[in-house]
Short mmCIF file of C-alpha atoms in Angstrom, two decimals:
data_model
loop_
_atom_site.label_atom_id
_atom_site.label_comp_id
_atom_site.label_asym_id
_atom_site.label_seq_id
_atom_site.Cartn_x
_atom_site.Cartn_y
_atom_site.Cartn_z
CA MET A 1 130.05 -10.49 140.12
CA LYS A 2 127.79 -11.58 142.89
CA GLN A 3 129.58 -9.21 145.28
CA GLN A 4 129.08 -6.30 142.89
CA VAL A 5 125.34 -6.99 142.69
CA ILE A 6 125.14 -6.97 146.48
CA LEU A 7 126.95 -3.65 146.66
CA VAL A 8 124.61 -2.14 144.08
CA VAL A 9 121.55 -3.36 146.00
CA VAL A 10 122.91 -1.97 149.28
CA ALA A 11 123.57 1.40 147.61
CA MET A 12 120.06 1.52 146.17
CA VAL A 13 118.50 0.67 149.54
CA ALA A 14 120.55 3.39 151.25
CA PHE A 15 119.56 5.89 148.55
CA LEU A 16 115.86 5.04 148.84
CA ALA A 17 116.02 5.20 152.63
CA PHE A 18 117.66 8.62 152.52
CA THR A 19 115.25 10.09 149.97
CA GLY A 20 112.26 8.52 151.73
CA CYS A 21 113.21 10.04 155.09
CA SER A 22 114.00 13.42 153.63
CA ASN A 23 110.61 13.56 151.88
CA SER A 24 108.51 11.94 154.60
CA PRO A 25 105.30 13.77 155.61
CA GLY A 26 105.71 16.13 158.55
CA ARG A 27 109.48 16.37 158.27
CA PRO A 28 110.60 20.00 158.98
CA GLY A 29 111.89 21.80 155.92
CA PRO A 30 115.13 23.74 155.79
CA ASP A 31 113.27 27.01 156.48
CA SER A 32 111.12 25.73 159.37
CA GLU A 33 113.40 26.71 162.22
CA VAL A 34 111.76 26.57 165.64
CA ILE A 35 112.09 29.87 167.53
CA PRO A 36 112.46 29.57 171.32
CA PRO A 37 109.57 31.27 173.20
CA ASN A 38 111.86 33.88 174.75
CA GLN A 39 113.01 34.98 171.28
CA VAL A 40 109.55 35.67 169.85
CA MET A 41 109.41 39.42 169.15
CA GLU A 42 106.48 39.72 166.74
CA PHE A 43 103.94 42.04 168.38
CA ASN A 44 100.74 40.46 167.08
CA LEU A 45 101.78 37.03 168.33
CA LEU A 46 102.90 38.33 171.73
CA TYR A 47 99.70 40.36 172.13
CA SER A 48 97.36 37.54 171.09
CA GLN A 49 99.02 35.09 173.47
CA ASN A 50 99.33 37.36 176.50
CA CYS A 51 96.90 40.30 176.28
CA ALA A 52 93.96 39.66 173.97
CA GLY A 53 92.14 37.42 176.45
CA CYS A 54 91.37 40.41 178.68
CA HIS A 55 91.89 43.49 176.47
CA GLY A 56 90.28 42.06 173.35
CA PRO A 57 91.58 41.31 169.85
CA ASN A 58 93.46 44.27 168.38
CA GLY A 59 93.06 46.15 171.67
CA LYS A 60 89.36 46.79 171.08
CA GLY A 61 88.34 45.84 174.60
CA GLY A 62 87.14 42.83 176.52
CA ALA A 63 86.78 42.29 180.25
CA ALA A 64 89.46 44.96 180.70
CA ILE A 65 89.84 48.42 179.15
CA ALA A 66 90.51 48.73 175.42
CA LEU A 67 94.22 49.44 174.94
CA ALA A 68 93.57 50.88 171.47
CA ASN A 69 91.36 53.58 173.01
CA PRO A 70 92.84 56.88 171.70
CA VAL A 71 92.18 58.67 175.00
CA PHE A 72 93.93 55.95 177.00
CA LEU A 73 96.97 56.12 174.72
CA ALA A 74 96.98 59.91 174.97
CA ILE A 75 97.14 59.97 178.77
CA ALA A 76 99.24 56.85 179.46
CA ASP A 77 102.87 57.26 178.37
CA ASP A 78 105.23 54.42 177.50
CA THR A 79 106.59 54.30 181.05
CA ALA A 80 103.13 53.71 182.50
CA ILE A 81 102.23 51.05 179.94
CA ARG A 82 105.58 49.28 180.37
CA HIS A 83 105.33 49.31 184.17
CA THR A 84 101.85 47.79 184.11
CA ALA A 85 102.78 45.13 181.56
CA ALA A 86 106.01 44.24 183.35
CA SER A 87 104.95 44.41 187.00
CA GLY A 88 101.19 43.86 186.79
CA VAL A 89 98.70 45.40 189.22
CA PRO A 90 98.69 43.65 192.62
CA GLY A 91 95.24 42.74 193.89
CA THR A 92 93.72 42.66 190.39
CA PRO A 93 93.61 40.09 187.55
CA MET A 94 96.44 41.95 185.77
CA PRO A 95 99.54 39.71 186.17
CA ALA A 96 103.20 40.63 185.94
CA PHE A 97 104.60 39.51 182.59
CA ALA A 98 108.28 40.43 182.98
CA GLN A 99 110.66 37.64 183.96
CA SER A 100 112.17 40.00 186.52
CA ALA A 101 108.78 40.09 188.25
CA GLY A 102 108.07 36.37 187.97
CA GLY A 103 106.47 36.44 184.52
CA ILE A 104 107.42 34.76 181.25
CA LEU A 105 108.47 37.64 178.97
CA THR A 106 111.89 39.19 178.50
CA ASP A 107 112.49 42.94 178.68
CA LYS A 108 112.76 43.04 174.87
CA GLN A 109 109.40 41.29 174.53
CA ILE A 110 107.83 43.81 176.92
CA ASP A 111 109.32 46.58 174.75
CA SER A 112 107.75 44.98 171.67
CA LEU A 113 104.34 44.96 173.38
CA VAL A 114 104.66 48.61 174.42
CA SER A 115 105.73 49.66 170.93
CA GLY A 116 102.90 47.73 169.30
CA ILE A 117 100.26 49.10 171.65
CA ARG A 118 101.59 52.63 171.06
CA SER A 119 101.16 52.11 167.30
CA TRP A 120 97.38 52.16 167.85
CA ALA A 121 97.46 55.78 169.05
CA LYS A 122 95.56 58.44 167.12
CA PRO A 123 97.00 61.76 168.34
CA ASP A 124 95.16 63.79 165.69
CA ASP A 125 91.83 62.83 167.29
CA LEU A 126 92.67 64.78 170.46
CA GLN A 127 94.62 67.78 169.19
CA ASN A 128 92.20 70.34 170.62
CA ALA A 129 91.48 68.54 173.91
CA THR A 130 92.94 69.49 177.29
CA LEU A 131 93.69 66.07 178.70
CA PRO A 132 93.39 65.27 182.41
CA PRO A 133 96.55 63.77 183.91
CA TYR A 134 96.87 59.99 183.95
CA SER A 135 97.59 59.90 187.67
CA SER A 136 96.04 62.11 190.33
CA PRO A 137 98.11 65.23 191.11
CA THR A 138 96.02 66.02 194.20
CA PRO A 139 94.05 63.84 196.62
CA GLY A 140 90.34 63.46 196.03
CA ASP A 141 87.54 64.18 198.47
CA PRO A 142 84.74 61.59 198.79
CA GLN A 143 82.09 64.15 199.77
CA ARG A 144 82.82 66.26 196.72
CA GLY A 145 83.02 63.01 194.77
CA ALA A 146 79.47 62.11 195.75
CA GLU A 147 78.30 65.45 194.36
CA ALA A 148 80.32 65.07 191.16
CA TYR A 149 78.97 61.55 190.76
CA GLN A 150 75.40 62.85 190.84
CA THR A 151 76.27 65.42 188.17
CA TYR A 152 78.20 63.23 185.75
CA CYS A 153 77.43 59.57 186.41
CA SER A 154 74.04 59.03 188.06
CA SER A 155 72.00 59.35 184.86
CA CYS A 156 73.48 56.04 183.67
CA HIS A 157 74.63 54.22 186.83
CA GLY A 158 71.77 55.26 189.14
CA VAL A 159 71.60 57.75 191.99
CA ASP A 160 73.45 55.43 194.38
CA GLY A 161 75.81 53.86 191.84
CA ARG A 162 74.03 50.50 191.97
CA GLY A 163 72.90 50.55 188.37
CA GLY A 164 70.37 52.34 186.24
CA SER A 165 68.51 51.96 182.99
CA LYS A 166 71.64 52.49 180.88
CA ALA A 167 74.51 50.97 182.85
CA SER A 168 75.31 48.53 185.63
CA SER A 169 76.48 49.05 189.20
CA ILE A 170 79.90 50.60 189.70
CA VAL A 171 79.88 50.23 193.49
CA ASP A 172 79.44 46.46 193.38
CA SER A 173 81.86 44.98 195.91
CA SER A 174 83.02 42.19 193.56
CA TYR A 175 83.78 44.69 190.80
CA LEU A 176 85.64 47.09 193.08
CA ALA A 177 87.66 44.20 194.50
CA LEU A 178 89.04 43.52 191.02
CA VAL A 179 90.03 47.05 189.96
CA SER A 180 92.63 49.46 191.29
CA ASP A 181 92.05 53.17 191.92
CA GLN A 182 94.23 53.91 188.88
CA GLU A 183 92.03 51.72 186.69
CA LEU A 184 88.93 53.50 187.98
CA ARG A 185 90.56 56.81 187.12
CA THR A 186 91.57 55.60 183.67
CA ILE A 187 88.03 54.42 182.94
CA VAL A 188 86.50 57.70 184.14
CA ILE A 189 88.83 59.62 181.80
CA ALA A 190 88.97 57.31 178.78
CA GLY A 191 85.52 55.78 179.07
CA ARG A 192 84.61 52.37 177.69
CA PRO A 193 83.39 53.31 174.19
CA GLU A 194 83.05 49.64 173.27
CA LEU A 195 80.41 49.42 176.02
CA GLY A 196 78.80 52.77 175.26
CA ALA A 197 80.45 54.59 178.18
CA PRO A 198 81.68 58.10 177.21
CA ASP A 199 85.00 59.64 178.13
CA TRP A 200 85.42 62.54 180.57
CA ARG A 201 84.00 64.99 178.00
CA GLY A 202 80.77 63.21 177.21
CA ASP A 203 78.91 62.73 180.49
CA VAL A 204 77.36 66.20 180.44
CA GLU A 205 77.23 68.01 177.12
CA GLY A 206 79.55 71.00 177.02
CA ARG A 207 80.87 70.34 180.52
CA PRO A 208 83.87 68.01 180.69
CA MET A 209 84.96 66.77 184.10
CA SER A 210 87.81 68.68 185.69
CA PRO A 211 90.91 66.81 186.97
CA GLN A 212 89.76 67.48 190.53
CA GLU A 213 86.26 66.16 189.88
CA ILE A 214 87.79 63.01 188.39
CA SER A 215 89.94 62.52 191.49
CA ASP A 216 86.94 63.13 193.75
CA VAL A 217 84.71 60.63 191.94
CA VAL A 218 87.44 57.97 192.04
CA VAL A 219 87.85 58.39 195.80
CA TRP A 220 84.07 58.21 196.27
CA LEU A 221 83.92 55.00 194.23
CA SER A 222 86.85 53.40 196.04
CA SER A 223 85.24 54.23 199.39
CA HIS A 224 82.71 51.50 198.57
CA ARG A 225 85.42 48.86 198.20
CA PRO A 226 85.12 46.25 201.00
CA GLN A 227 88.04 45.87 203.36
CA PHE A 228 88.00 42.11 202.92
CA PRO A 229 86.73 41.37 199.39
CA GLY A 230 84.86 38.13 198.97
CA GLN A 231 84.26 37.62 202.68
CA PRO A 232 80.55 36.89 203.19
CA TYR A 233 80.54 37.49 206.91
CA SER A 234 81.76 40.04 209.43
CA ILE A 235 84.34 39.19 212.07
CA SER A 236 84.27 41.07 215.34
CA SER A 237 87.40 41.69 217.37
CA ALA A 238 85.91 39.57 220.15
CA ASP A 239 85.59 36.62 217.80
CA HIS A 240 89.19 37.11 216.76
CA ASP A 241 90.30 37.05 220.41
CA LYS A 242 88.37 33.85 221.02
CA GLY A 243 89.73 32.30 217.85
CA GLY A 244 86.26 31.49 216.59
CA LEU A 245 83.48 32.72 214.31
CA ARG A 246 79.82 33.45 214.85
#
């Protein structure tokens, strides 16, 4: 009899221990499976974790260009967006996200980002517009670019590009050290509407910039980029030969 009582008590303790553990606070439920980071495919989560810090929530713009800008999505095809997301832009804050380029995302995750960004496109908004090409088909000329700048840009950014009453400097050495020529071109074409900057059609009423004028302005802007960004002093060849600085 005594042995039976002991067995019953042991069974009750085991039952209570099992039910207590299974119902303990914080215990994962049967549907709370943890997904490995490289298997996350949901666009909003991937974008918020990897892109929103620079390009803004929902692609509306931040320190970098708005990816939901209809003009940007009209000129940049999937190949261009995928290449930038995967390989980054050397010499700028845009990192490479693909694992094949040293990043943290798989090819399928990059595809999810590209597809999600493309979903923001509004092709009907630009049906009647003749779009400039995303990349430059012909080289620009800085002298012509200076003239085009005065026509299309100086009213906001000042006659010398160092800022005016409506907009800041676009020849600032720190700014130019952080952007590529392609990004300059993209901004000239697509504008920064979230900052009040018009696209290539809105600088002069009734006179959109031509593809050549865009190329010329970009070359003129990039001509102001310092050879050694962030270097507060000049180094002469003589100093180099002597191994010292003045």
